[in-house]
Amino acid sequence: MPKNTPETLFIASDHGGYQLKEFLKSNLPKQYKLQDLGTASETSVNYPEFAHKLADQVAANPDTSGILICGTGIGMSITANRHRNIRAALVHDKFTAQMAKEHNNANIIVLGGRVLEPSTALELVELWLSSEYSGGRHQQRLDLIERRNLNSNRDIAAPLSQVDPEISQLITQETEREESKLIMIASENCVSQAVLEAQGSVLTNKYAEGYPGKRYYGGCQFVDQAEQLAIDRALSLFDAEHANVQPLSGSSANMAVYLSVLQPGNTILGMNLAHGGHLTHGASVSFSGQIYRSVYYGVDRETEKLDYDAIEEIALRERPHMIVAGASSYSRTLDFPRFRAIADKVGAMLMVDIAHIAGLVVAGAHPSPVPYADFVTTTTHKTLRGPRGGMILCRQEHASKVDKTIFPGLQGGPLMHTIAGKAVAFKEATTEEFVKVQKQTVINAAFLANRLQEKGLRIVSGGTDNHLFLIDLTNLPVNGKGAEEALDDAGITANKNGIPFDPRNPADPSGIRIGTPIASTRGMRETEMEIIADCLEKVLSNPEDNTVITQVRSTIRELCSRFPVYSHLL
Ligand code: PLP
């Protein structure tokens, strides 16, 4: 069966093509769901009527294709090509039938009933159906067809490649990088075509200060619905009481929570940046450490895991107003009931930042903090696999304070295109496929960490419960900076990272952070983790050996080519 078999194949003709239409209907392989749109006899009819009918169907259903036949094929093709997104190709021989798909991605083939032998016509249709669109440079040309036909304002309709070839080229290069390299940065993911489309939409034009139904601008009827969808989906996904989907980033979501309920000088107890916490959890270089009095908890020196008794002791001593749970490079399950109990003991509020693990939480691959926390913040672009941005979930009692802090407190017009992208990602996160990928992300990380330990590498805390882990490079011939460079040279992109109690400088620390979200989104499983473990070990043990780097680079390139992600964009 041809690879590109469409779900449905429409067929239509006028009287001049009627006999050939009937012949094709009887002789085309049965796997096609053939839908005959007429004509029903050899009585004279007007061909445009049938061409429009079929083109409407194909344009409205992008997975379908069509066959149009009239005496010469000319009238049918002229008519069909008036339709947006229709590429109707009049073909006469094998070469034109094949090229019609390979270069023009024709979604309608047009035949001359008085020109072709029925057996030749059948052969041409089958060749067109079984050929594959080559994409690449041809896509740009197909895009140009649409824009030229549709828009009198050529400047606004001109494609990026024409307006700004430099940026266009950089985007292509970045797409190629993401496609051909194995990206193991724990905080990154690759979004779907659907999310990309929502983000690249005209919603970017719309000012919508305020919230759905309460805006300071007119014309918000559609963006209101988009934001409401994002909110409703977030609430149902996380089983939360209130959601604000407007924060521009994870950092601004955290800032909004603090500004909503804390006074300058109040105390925040968060995880030490050097042990895996985030800048916004009270680090001195961040607003959170400058506006508030920040105190920290960290991991135990022996186990490299959180010691909840020690956290409680610090809380009792420091009496924080807010306890912050959550991390950027901590590989163990967080005990939210315990955090809640500690917060209650000292009368503190609890904010849980699930920026890294939000996708795992949705999929049940990490416990949810929602029943325990006053506030849950997250980015939407890490394991959650949405557009770059942030979100706040909170209890109803804090809803209006949080909303007022985001707007008008911190932000003006929300990024409606990003909010639409968040809505799409939240919808995708309800799918079985998403849940499967999240669970596999955790399995892959644990498998990879175990294999590396078997190969003699030291993994911080002895393993992982989530999507990431840290490799301690202390006993290897490379530090964090060199490891990041050598791995990237070999086709694996990861980031240098401090390890707990790191004696080295953050610019060239003793660790490297490895994450499996992207590999898992691409469909990789344990078999591939085995290969990756081998590659990681080889590069980290021989960071300056060009033969090793070259060999790993080719293994990784081959691996990535078997798990395409953005090949449709290239
Ligand atoms: N919170 C945590 C735990 C993070 O790891 C990050 C980013 O890495 C953030 C917040 C901040 O997100 P953003 O980069 O969108 O400001």
Coordinates of C-alpha atoms and ligand atoms in Angstrom, one line a residue:
M1 CA 0.0 0.0 0.0
P2 CA 1.4 3.4 -0.9
K3 CA 2.8 5.4 2.1
N4 CA 0.7 8.5 1.4
T5 CA -2.6 6.8 1.2
P6 CA -5.2 9.5 1.8
E7 CA -8.0 8.7 4.1
T8 CA -10.5 9.8 1.4
L9 CA -10.1 10.2 -2.3
F10 CA -12.8 12.3 -4.0
I11 CA -13.5 11.8 -7.7
A12 CA -15.6 14.0 -10.0
S13 CA -16.0 14.6 -13.7
D14 CA -18.2 16.2 -16.3
H15 CA -19.8 14.3 -19.1
G16 CA -16.6 14.3 -21.1
G17 CA -14.8 12.5 -18.3
Y18 CA -17.7 10.3 -17.1
Q19 CA -16.5 7.0 -18.7
L20 CA -13.0 7.4 -17.4
K21 CA -14.3 8.2 -13.9
E22 CA -16.4 5.0 -13.9
F23 CA -13.4 3.0 -15.2
L24 CA -11.2 4.4 -12.4
K25 CA -13.8 3.7 -9.8
S26 CA -13.9 0.0 -10.8
N27 CA -10.1 -0.4 -11.1
L28 CA -8.5 1.6 -8.4
P29 CA -7.2 -0.5 -5.5
K30 CA -9.9 -1.0 -2.9
Q31 CA -8.0 0.6 0.0
Y32 CA -9.0 4.0 -1.1
K33 CA -12.2 5.4 0.4
L34 CA -13.4 6.7 -3.0
Q35 CA -16.2 9.3 -2.8
D36 CA -17.9 10.1 -6.1
L37 CA -19.1 13.7 -6.3
G38 CA -20.7 13.2 -9.8
T39 CA -21.6 13.6 -12.6
A40 CA -23.8 10.6 -12.8
S41 CA -24.2 10.2 -16.5
E42 CA -23.0 11.4 -19.9
T43 CA -25.6 14.1 -20.1
S44 CA -23.9 17.5 -20.7
V45 CA -23.1 19.4 -17.5
N46 CA -20.9 22.4 -16.6
Y47 CA -17.5 21.2 -15.4
P48 CA -16.8 24.1 -13.0
E49 CA -19.7 23.0 -10.8
F50 CA -18.0 19.6 -10.2
A51 CA -14.5 21.1 -9.9
H52 CA -15.7 23.6 -7.2
K53 CA -17.5 20.8 -5.4
L54 CA -14.4 18.6 -5.2
A55 CA -12.0 21.4 -4.5
D56 CA -14.1 22.6 -1.6
Q57 CA -14.0 19.1 -0.1
V58 CA -10.2 18.7 -0.5
A59 CA -9.5 22.2 0.8
A60 CA -11.6 21.6 3.9
N61 CA -10.1 18.2 4.7
P62 CA -6.3 18.4 4.4
D63 CA -5.8 14.7 4.6
T64 CA -7.8 14.0 1.5
S65 CA -7.0 14.2 -2.2
G66 CA -9.1 14.3 -5.4
I67 CA -9.3 13.2 -9.0
L68 CA -10.9 15.6 -11.6
I69 CA -11.7 14.6 -15.2
C70 CA -13.1 16.5 -18.1
G71 CA -12.5 16.1 -21.8
T72 CA -9.1 17.7 -21.9
G73 CA -8.6 18.3 -18.1
I74 CA -7.9 22.0 -18.8
G75 CA -11.2 23.5 -17.6
M76 CA -11.2 21.3 -14.4
S77 CA -7.6 22.4 -13.5
I78 CA -8.3 26.1 -14.1
T79 CA -11.3 26.0 -11.9
A80 CA -9.9 23.9 -9.1
N81 CA -6.8 26.1 -8.9
R82 CA -8.9 29.1 -8.0
H83 CA -9.3 27.6 -4.6
R84 CA -7.1 28.4 -1.7
N85 CA -4.7 25.5 -0.7
I86 CA -5.6 23.6 -3.8
R87 CA -2.8 22.4 -6.1
A88 CA -4.5 20.7 -9.0
A89 CA -2.1 19.2 -11.6
L90 CA -3.1 18.3 -15.1
V91 CA -0.9 15.4 -16.0
H92 CA -0.3 13.5 -19.2
D93 CA 2.5 11.1 -18.6
K94 CA 4.4 9.3 -15.8
F95 CA 6.9 12.1 -15.3
T96 CA 4.3 14.8 -14.8
A97 CA 2.3 12.5 -12.5
Q98 CA 5.3 11.9 -10.3
M99 CA 6.5 15.5 -10.3
A100 CA 3.0 16.7 -9.5
K101 CA 3.4 15.0 -6.1
E102 CA 7.2 15.2 -5.5
H103 CA 7.6 18.9 -6.3
N104 CA 4.1 20.4 -6.3
N105 CA 2.5 18.3 -3.6
A106 CA -0.6 18.3 -5.8
N107 CA -3.6 17.4 -3.8
I108 CA -5.8 17.0 -7.0
I109 CA -4.8 15.2 -10.1
V110 CA -6.6 16.3 -13.3
L111 CA -7.0 14.0 -16.3
G112 CA -8.3 14.4 -19.8
G113 CA -10.9 11.8 -20.5
R114 CA -10.6 12.3 -24.3
V115 CA -6.8 12.4 -24.2
L116 CA -5.7 9.4 -22.2
E117 CA -6.2 5.7 -22.6
P118 CA -8.0 4.4 -19.4
S119 CA -5.2 2.0 -18.5
T120 CA -2.6 4.9 -18.8
A121 CA -4.9 7.2 -16.7
L122 CA -5.1 4.4 -14.0
E123 CA -1.3 4.1 -14.0
L124 CA -0.8 7.8 -13.7
V125 CA -3.2 8.0 -10.7
E126 CA -1.5 5.2 -9.0
L127 CA 1.9 6.7 -9.5
W128 CA 0.7 10.1 -8.2
L129 CA -0.8 8.4 -5.1
S130 CA 2.3 6.4 -4.3
S131 CA 4.8 9.2 -4.9
E132 CA 5.9 11.3 -1.9
Y133 CA 6.2 15.1 -1.6
S134 CA 9.9 16.0 -1.3
G135 CA 9.4 19.1 0.8
G136 CA 12.6 21.2 1.4
R137 CA 13.1 24.0 -1.1
H138 CA 9.7 23.2 -2.7
Q139 CA 7.8 24.2 0.4
Q140 CA 8.9 27.8 0.1
R141 CA 7.6 27.8 -3.5
L142 CA 4.2 26.3 -2.4
D143 CA 4.0 29.0 0.3
L144 CA 4.6 31.6 -2.4
I145 CA 1.8 30.3 -4.5
E146 CA -0.7 30.8 -1.7
R147 CA 0.5 34.2 -0.8
R148 CA 0.6 35.5 -4.4
N149 CA -2.9 34.4 -5.1
L150 CA -4.5 35.5 -2.0
N151 CA -3.2 38.9 -1.0
S152 CA -3.1 42.1 -2.8
N153 CA -0.9 43.5 0.1
R154 CA 2.3 41.8 -1.0
D155 CA 4.5 43.2 1.7
I156 CA 2.5 41.8 4.5
A157 CA 2.0 38.5 2.8
A158 CA 5.6 38.0 1.8
P159 CA 7.3 35.0 3.5
L160 CA 10.0 35.4 6.0
S161 CA 12.5 33.8 3.6
Q162 CA 12.0 36.8 1.3
V163 CA 11.6 39.6 3.9
D164 CA 14.5 38.6 6.1
P165 CA 16.6 35.8 4.6
E166 CA 19.1 36.1 7.5
I167 CA 16.6 35.3 10.2
S168 CA 14.9 32.8 8.0
Q169 CA 18.2 31.0 7.5
L170 CA 18.9 31.0 11.3
I171 CA 15.5 29.5 12.0
T172 CA 16.3 26.7 9.4
Q173 CA 19.7 26.1 11.0
E174 CA 18.1 25.9 14.5
T175 CA 15.5 23.5 13.2
E176 CA 18.3 21.4 11.7
R177 CA 20.1 21.5 15.0
E178 CA 17.1 20.4 17.0
E179 CA 16.5 17.7 14.4
S180 CA 20.0 16.3 14.1
K181 CA 21.3 16.6 17.7
L182 CA 20.3 14.8 20.8
I183 CA 19.2 17.5 23.2
M184 CA 19.4 16.4 26.8
I185 CA 18.8 19.8 28.4
A186 CA 16.4 18.9 31.2
S187 CA 14.4 22.2 31.0
E188 CA 13.8 22.0 27.2
N189 CA 11.3 20.1 25.1
C190 CA 10.0 20.3 21.5
V191 CA 6.5 21.5 21.0
S192 CA 4.0 20.2 18.4
Q193 CA 3.2 21.7 15.1
A194 CA -0.1 22.7 16.6
V195 CA 1.5 24.7 19.4
L196 CA 3.9 26.3 16.8
E197 CA 0.9 27.3 14.7
A198 CA -1.0 28.9 17.6
Q199 CA 2.1 30.9 18.6
G200 CA 2.7 32.0 15.1
S201 CA -0.8 33.3 14.6
V202 CA -2.4 36.7 14.3
L203 CA -3.3 36.5 18.0
T204 CA 0.1 38.2 18.5
N205 CA -1.6 41.4 17.2
K206 CA -4.3 41.6 19.9
Y207 CA -4.2 43.8 22.9
A208 CA -6.3 42.3 25.7
E209 CA -5.4 44.0 29.0
G210 CA -7.6 42.5 31.7
Y211 CA -9.2 39.0 31.8
P212 CA -11.9 37.2 29.8
G213 CA -15.1 39.3 29.8
K214 CA -13.3 42.2 31.6
R215 CA -11.0 43.7 29.1
Y216 CA -9.8 47.3 28.6
Y217 CA -9.8 46.9 24.8
G218 CA -12.5 46.1 22.2
G219 CA -12.5 43.2 19.8
C220 CA -11.6 40.6 22.4
Q221 CA -14.4 38.2 21.6
F222 CA -12.1 35.5 20.2
V223 CA -9.1 36.0 22.4
D224 CA -11.5 35.9 25.4
Q225 CA -12.5 32.4 24.3
A226 CA -8.9 31.3 23.8
E227 CA -7.9 32.5 27.2
Q228 CA -11.0 30.9 28.9
L229 CA -10.1 27.6 27.1
A230 CA -6.6 27.8 28.5
I231 CA -7.9 28.5 32.0
D232 CA -10.5 25.8 31.9
R233 CA -8.1 23.2 30.6
A234 CA -5.5 24.2 33.2
L235 CA -8.0 23.8 36.0
S236 CA -9.1 20.4 34.8
L237 CA -5.6 19.2 34.1
F238 CA -4.3 20.0 37.5
D239 CA -7.6 19.8 39.4
A240 CA -6.9 23.3 40.7
E241 CA -9.3 26.0 42.0
H242 CA -7.9 29.0 40.1
A243 CA -5.6 29.5 37.2
N244 CA -3.8 32.6 35.8
V245 CA -2.3 31.7 32.4
Q246 CA -0.9 35.2 31.7
P247 CA 2.6 35.1 33.4
L248 CA 5.2 35.7 30.7
S249 CA 7.6 33.2 32.3
G250 CA 8.2 31.0 35.3
S251 CA 10.2 33.8 37.0
S252 CA 7.4 36.3 36.6
A253 CA 4.9 33.8 37.9
N254 CA 7.0 33.4 41.1
M255 CA 7.4 37.1 41.4
A256 CA 3.6 37.6 41.1
V257 CA 3.0 35.1 43.9
Y258 CA 5.4 36.8 46.3
L259 CA 4.1 40.3 45.4
S260 CA 0.5 39.1 46.0
V261 CA 1.0 38.0 49.6
L262 CA 4.3 39.1 51.0
Q263 CA 5.7 42.4 52.2
P264 CA 9.2 43.6 51.4
G265 CA 11.5 42.2 54.0
N266 CA 9.3 39.1 54.7
T267 CA 11.2 35.8 54.9
I268 CA 11.3 33.2 52.1
L269 CA 12.6 29.8 52.8
G270 CA 13.6 28.2 49.5
M271 CA 16.0 25.6 48.2
N272 CA 19.7 26.7 47.9
L273 CA 20.6 27.6 44.3
A274 CA 23.8 25.6 44.7
H275 CA 21.9 22.5 45.7
G276 CA 19.4 22.6 42.8
G277 CA 17.0 25.4 43.7
H278 CA 16.0 28.2 41.2
L279 CA 17.2 31.8 41.2
T280 CA 13.7 33.0 42.0
H281 CA 13.6 31.0 45.2
G282 CA 15.6 33.6 47.1
A283 CA 19.0 33.8 45.4
S284 CA 20.9 36.9 46.3
V285 CA 21.4 37.9 42.6
S286 CA 17.6 37.7 42.0
F287 CA 14.8 40.1 43.0
S288 CA 13.6 37.4 45.3
G289 CA 16.8 37.6 47.4
Q290 CA 16.8 41.4 47.2
I291 CA 13.3 42.3 48.1
Y292 CA 12.8 39.6 50.7
R293 CA 14.9 38.1 53.5
S294 CA 16.0 34.8 52.1
V295 CA 17.0 31.7 53.9
Y296 CA 17.8 28.3 52.4
Y297 CA 17.5 24.6 52.9
G298 CA 19.7 22.2 51.0
V299 CA 20.4 18.5 50.5
D300 CA 22.1 16.2 53.0
R301 CA 25.8 15.9 52.4
E302 CA 25.7 12.1 52.6
T303 CA 22.5 11.2 50.7
E304 CA 22.3 14.3 48.5
K305 CA 18.6 14.2 49.1
L306 CA 16.4 16.7 50.9
D307 CA 16.4 16.1 54.7
Y308 CA 12.9 17.1 55.8
D309 CA 13.9 17.1 59.5
A310 CA 16.6 19.6 58.7
I311 CA 14.1 21.8 56.7
E312 CA 11.7 21.8 59.6
E313 CA 14.5 22.8 62.0
I314 CA 15.4 25.8 59.7
A315 CA 11.7 26.7 59.4
L316 CA 11.3 26.7 63.2
R317 CA 14.4 28.8 63.6
E318 CA 13.7 31.3 60.8
R319 CA 9.9 31.5 60.9
P320 CA 9.5 32.1 57.2
H321 CA 6.3 33.7 55.8
M322 CA 6.6 31.6 52.6
I323 CA 8.2 28.2 52.1
V324 CA 9.1 27.4 48.5
A325 CA 9.4 23.8 47.3
G326 CA 10.6 22.9 43.8
A327 CA 13.9 22.9 42.0
S328 CA 15.8 23.1 38.8
S329 CA 18.2 20.3 39.2
Y330 CA 17.0 18.0 42.0
S331 CA 16.3 14.4 40.8
R332 CA 14.2 13.1 43.7
T333 CA 10.5 13.0 44.4
L334 CA 9.3 16.0 46.5
D335 CA 7.3 15.2 49.6
F336 CA 4.5 17.7 49.4
P337 CA 2.6 16.5 52.5
R338 CA 5.7 17.0 54.5
F339 CA 6.3 20.5 53.1
R340 CA 2.7 21.3 54.0
A341 CA 3.2 20.0 57.6
I342 CA 6.3 22.1 58.0
A343 CA 4.6 25.2 56.7
D344 CA 1.6 24.6 59.0
K345 CA 3.9 24.2 62.0
V346 CA 5.4 27.6 61.5
G347 CA 2.3 29.4 60.1
A348 CA 3.9 29.8 56.6
M349 CA 2.3 29.7 53.2
L350 CA 3.6 27.1 50.8
M351 CA 4.4 27.8 47.2
V352 CA 5.4 24.8 45.0
D353 CA 7.3 25.6 41.8
I354 CA 6.7 22.6 39.4
A355 CA 8.4 24.3 36.4
H356 CA 10.4 21.2 35.7
I357 CA 8.0 18.5 36.7
A358 CA 4.6 19.8 35.5
G359 CA 4.3 17.3 32.7
L360 CA 5.1 14.5 35.1
V361 CA 2.5 15.7 37.5
V362 CA -0.1 15.8 34.8
A363 CA 0.7 12.3 33.8
G364 CA 0.8 11.0 37.4
A365 CA 4.5 10.3 37.1
H366 CA 5.2 12.6 40.1
P367 CA 2.7 13.4 43.0
S368 CA 0.7 16.6 42.6
P369 CA 1.3 19.4 45.0
V370 CA -2.1 21.0 44.3
P371 CA -3.9 19.5 47.3
Y372 CA -1.1 20.8 49.6
A373 CA 0.1 24.1 48.3
D374 CA -1.4 27.6 48.6
F375 CA 0.2 28.4 45.3
V376 CA 1.6 26.3 42.5
T377 CA 3.7 28.0 39.8
T378 CA 5.1 26.5 36.6
T379 CA 6.6 27.2 33.3
T380 CA 4.7 25.8 30.4
H381 CA 7.6 25.0 28.2
K382 CA 9.5 22.3 30.0
T383 CA 8.1 18.8 30.6
L384 CA 4.6 20.3 30.0
R385 CA 5.7 20.8 26.3
G386 CA 3.9 24.0 25.6
P387 CA 5.0 27.5 24.5
R388 CA 7.6 29.5 26.6
G389 CA 5.7 31.0 29.4
G390 CA 4.4 30.7 33.0
M391 CA 1.2 29.9 34.9
I392 CA 0.0 30.3 38.5
L393 CA -2.5 27.9 40.1
C394 CA -3.9 28.9 43.5
R395 CA -6.6 28.4 46.0
Q396 CA -9.7 30.5 45.4
E397 CA -9.0 32.7 48.5
H398 CA -5.9 34.1 46.7
A399 CA -7.3 34.3 43.2
S400 CA -8.2 38.0 43.1
K401 CA -4.9 39.1 44.7
V402 CA -2.9 37.0 42.2
D403 CA -4.9 38.3 39.2
K404 CA -4.5 41.9 40.3
T405 CA -0.7 41.4 40.8
I406 CA -0.3 40.0 37.2
F407 CA -2.5 42.7 35.7
P408 CA -2.3 45.7 36.3
G409 CA 0.4 45.0 38.9
L410 CA 3.2 43.5 36.8
Q411 CA 2.1 43.2 33.2
G412 CA 0.2 45.1 30.5
G413 CA -1.3 43.2 27.5
P414 CA -1.0 39.5 27.8
L415 CA 0.7 37.5 25.0
M416 CA -2.5 36.1 23.5
H417 CA -0.7 34.0 20.9
T418 CA 1.2 32.3 23.7
I419 CA -1.9 31.9 25.8
A420 CA -3.5 30.1 22.8
G421 CA -0.4 28.0 22.5
K422 CA -0.7 27.1 26.2
A423 CA -4.4 26.1 25.6
V424 CA -3.3 23.8 22.8
A425 CA -0.5 22.3 25.0
F426 CA -3.0 21.7 27.8
K427 CA -5.3 19.9 25.4
E428 CA -2.5 17.8 24.2
A429 CA -1.5 17.0 27.8
T430 CA -4.8 15.1 28.2
T431 CA -3.9 12.6 25.5
E432 CA -2.8 9.1 26.1
E433 CA 0.3 9.8 24.0
F434 CA 1.3 12.6 26.3
V435 CA 0.9 10.5 29.4
K436 CA 2.9 7.7 27.8
V437 CA 5.7 10.0 26.9
Q438 CA 5.9 11.5 30.4
K439 CA 6.0 8.0 32.0
Q440 CA 8.7 6.9 29.6
T441 CA 10.6 10.1 30.3
V442 CA 11.0 8.9 33.9
I443 CA 11.8 5.3 32.9
N444 CA 14.4 6.6 30.4
A445 CA 16.1 8.8 33.0
A446 CA 16.3 6.0 35.6
F447 CA 17.5 3.5 33.0
L448 CA 20.2 5.9 31.7
A449 CA 21.3 6.9 35.2
N450 CA 21.6 3.2 36.2
R451 CA 23.6 2.2 33.1
L452 CA 26.0 5.1 33.7
Q453 CA 26.5 4.0 37.3
E454 CA 27.2 0.5 36.0
K455 CA 29.8 2.0 33.8
G456 CA 31.4 3.6 36.8
L457 CA 30.1 7.1 36.6
R458 CA 28.9 8.8 39.8
I459 CA 25.3 10.0 39.7
V460 CA 24.3 12.6 42.4
S461 CA 22.1 11.0 45.0
G462 CA 22.6 7.6 43.4
G463 CA 19.9 7.9 40.8
T464 CA 16.7 9.7 39.8
D465 CA 12.9 9.6 40.3
N466 CA 12.1 12.2 37.6
H467 CA 13.3 13.4 34.2
L468 CA 16.8 14.5 35.1
F469 CA 20.0 13.7 37.0
L470 CA 23.4 15.1 37.6
I471 CA 26.7 13.4 36.7
D472 CA 29.5 14.2 39.1
L473 CA 32.6 14.7 36.9
T474 CA 35.1 14.9 39.8
N475 CA 36.8 11.6 38.9
L476 CA 36.7 12.1 35.2
P477 CA 39.2 13.9 33.0
V478 CA 36.9 16.8 32.3
N479 CA 35.0 19.5 34.2
G480 CA 31.5 20.9 33.5
K481 CA 32.4 23.4 30.9
G482 CA 34.7 21.0 29.0
A483 CA 32.1 18.2 29.2
E484 CA 29.4 20.5 27.8
E485 CA 31.6 21.4 24.9
A486 CA 32.8 17.8 24.2
L487 CA 29.3 16.5 24.3
D488 CA 28.0 19.1 22.0
D489 CA 30.8 18.4 19.6
A490 CA 29.7 14.8 19.7
G491 CA 26.1 15.7 19.0
I492 CA 24.7 15.6 22.5
T493 CA 23.6 18.9 24.0
A494 CA 23.4 19.1 27.8
N495 CA 24.4 21.8 30.3
K496 CA 27.1 22.2 32.9
N497 CA 25.7 22.3 36.4
G498 CA 27.0 22.6 39.9
I499 CA 26.6 19.6 42.1
P500 CA 25.7 19.9 45.8
F501 CA 28.7 21.2 47.9
D502 CA 30.6 21.8 44.6
P503 CA 34.1 23.2 45.3
R504 CA 34.3 24.6 41.8
N505 CA 33.0 27.9 40.3
P506 CA 29.5 27.9 38.7
A507 CA 31.1 29.0 35.4
D508 CA 33.0 25.7 35.3
P509 CA 31.4 23.4 37.9
S510 CA 31.9 19.8 38.6
G511 CA 28.7 18.4 37.1
I512 CA 26.6 18.0 34.0
R513 CA 22.8 17.9 34.0
I514 CA 21.2 15.3 31.8
G515 CA 17.4 15.3 31.0
T516 CA 15.3 12.9 29.0
P517 CA 12.2 14.9 28.0
I518 CA 13.2 15.6 24.4
A519 CA 14.5 12.1 23.7
S520 CA 11.3 10.7 25.1
T521 CA 9.1 13.1 23.1
R522 CA 11.0 11.8 20.0
G523 CA 10.0 8.3 20.9
M524 CA 13.2 6.9 22.4
R525 CA 13.1 4.2 24.9
E526 CA 15.4 1.9 26.9
T527 CA 17.1 0.5 23.8
E528 CA 18.1 3.9 22.8
M529 CA 19.1 4.8 26.4
E530 CA 21.6 2.0 26.2
I531 CA 23.2 3.6 23.1
I532 CA 23.1 7.0 24.8
A533 CA 24.7 5.7 28.0
D534 CA 27.5 4.3 25.9
C535 CA 28.0 7.5 24.1
L536 CA 28.0 9.7 27.2
E537 CA 30.5 7.4 29.0
K538 CA 32.8 7.4 26.0
V539 CA 32.8 11.2 25.5
L540 CA 33.1 12.0 29.3
S541 CA 36.0 9.5 29.7
N542 CA 37.8 10.7 26.5
P543 CA 36.8 14.3 26.0
E544 CA 39.8 15.1 23.9
D545 CA 39.9 12.0 21.7
N546 CA 38.8 13.1 18.2
T547 CA 38.3 9.5 17.1
V548 CA 35.8 8.9 19.9
I549 CA 34.0 12.2 19.3
T550 CA 33.7 11.5 15.6
Q551 CA 32.4 8.0 16.2
V552 CA 29.9 9.2 18.8
R553 CA 28.8 12.0 16.5
S554 CA 27.9 9.6 13.8
T555 CA 26.1 7.2 16.2
I556 CA 24.0 10.1 17.5
R557 CA 23.2 11.5 14.1
E558 CA 22.0 8.1 13.0
L559 CA 20.0 7.7 16.2
C560 CA 18.3 11.1 15.8
S561 CA 17.5 10.4 12.1
R562 CA 15.5 7.3 13.3
F563 CA 13.4 9.6 15.6
P564 CA 12.5 12.6 13.5
V565 CA 10.8 15.5 15.1
Y566 CA 10.9 18.5 12.9
S567 CA 11.7 16.9 9.5
H568 CA 8.4 18.2 8.2
L569 CA 9.7 21.7 8.7
L570 CA 13.0 21.2 6.7
Ligands
PLP1 N1 11.4 27.8 38.4 C1 12.2 26.7 38.1 C2 12.2 25.6 39.1 C3 12.9 26.7 37.0 O1 13.8 25.7 36.8 C4 12.9 27.8 36.1 C5 13.7 27.8 34.8 O2 14.6 27.1 34.6 C6 12.1 28.9 36.4 C7 11.3 28.8 37.5 C8 12.0 30.1 35.6 O3 11.4 30.0 34.4 P1 11.7 31.1 33.2 O4 13.0 30.8 32.6 O5 10.5 30.9 32.3 O6 11.7 32.5 33.9

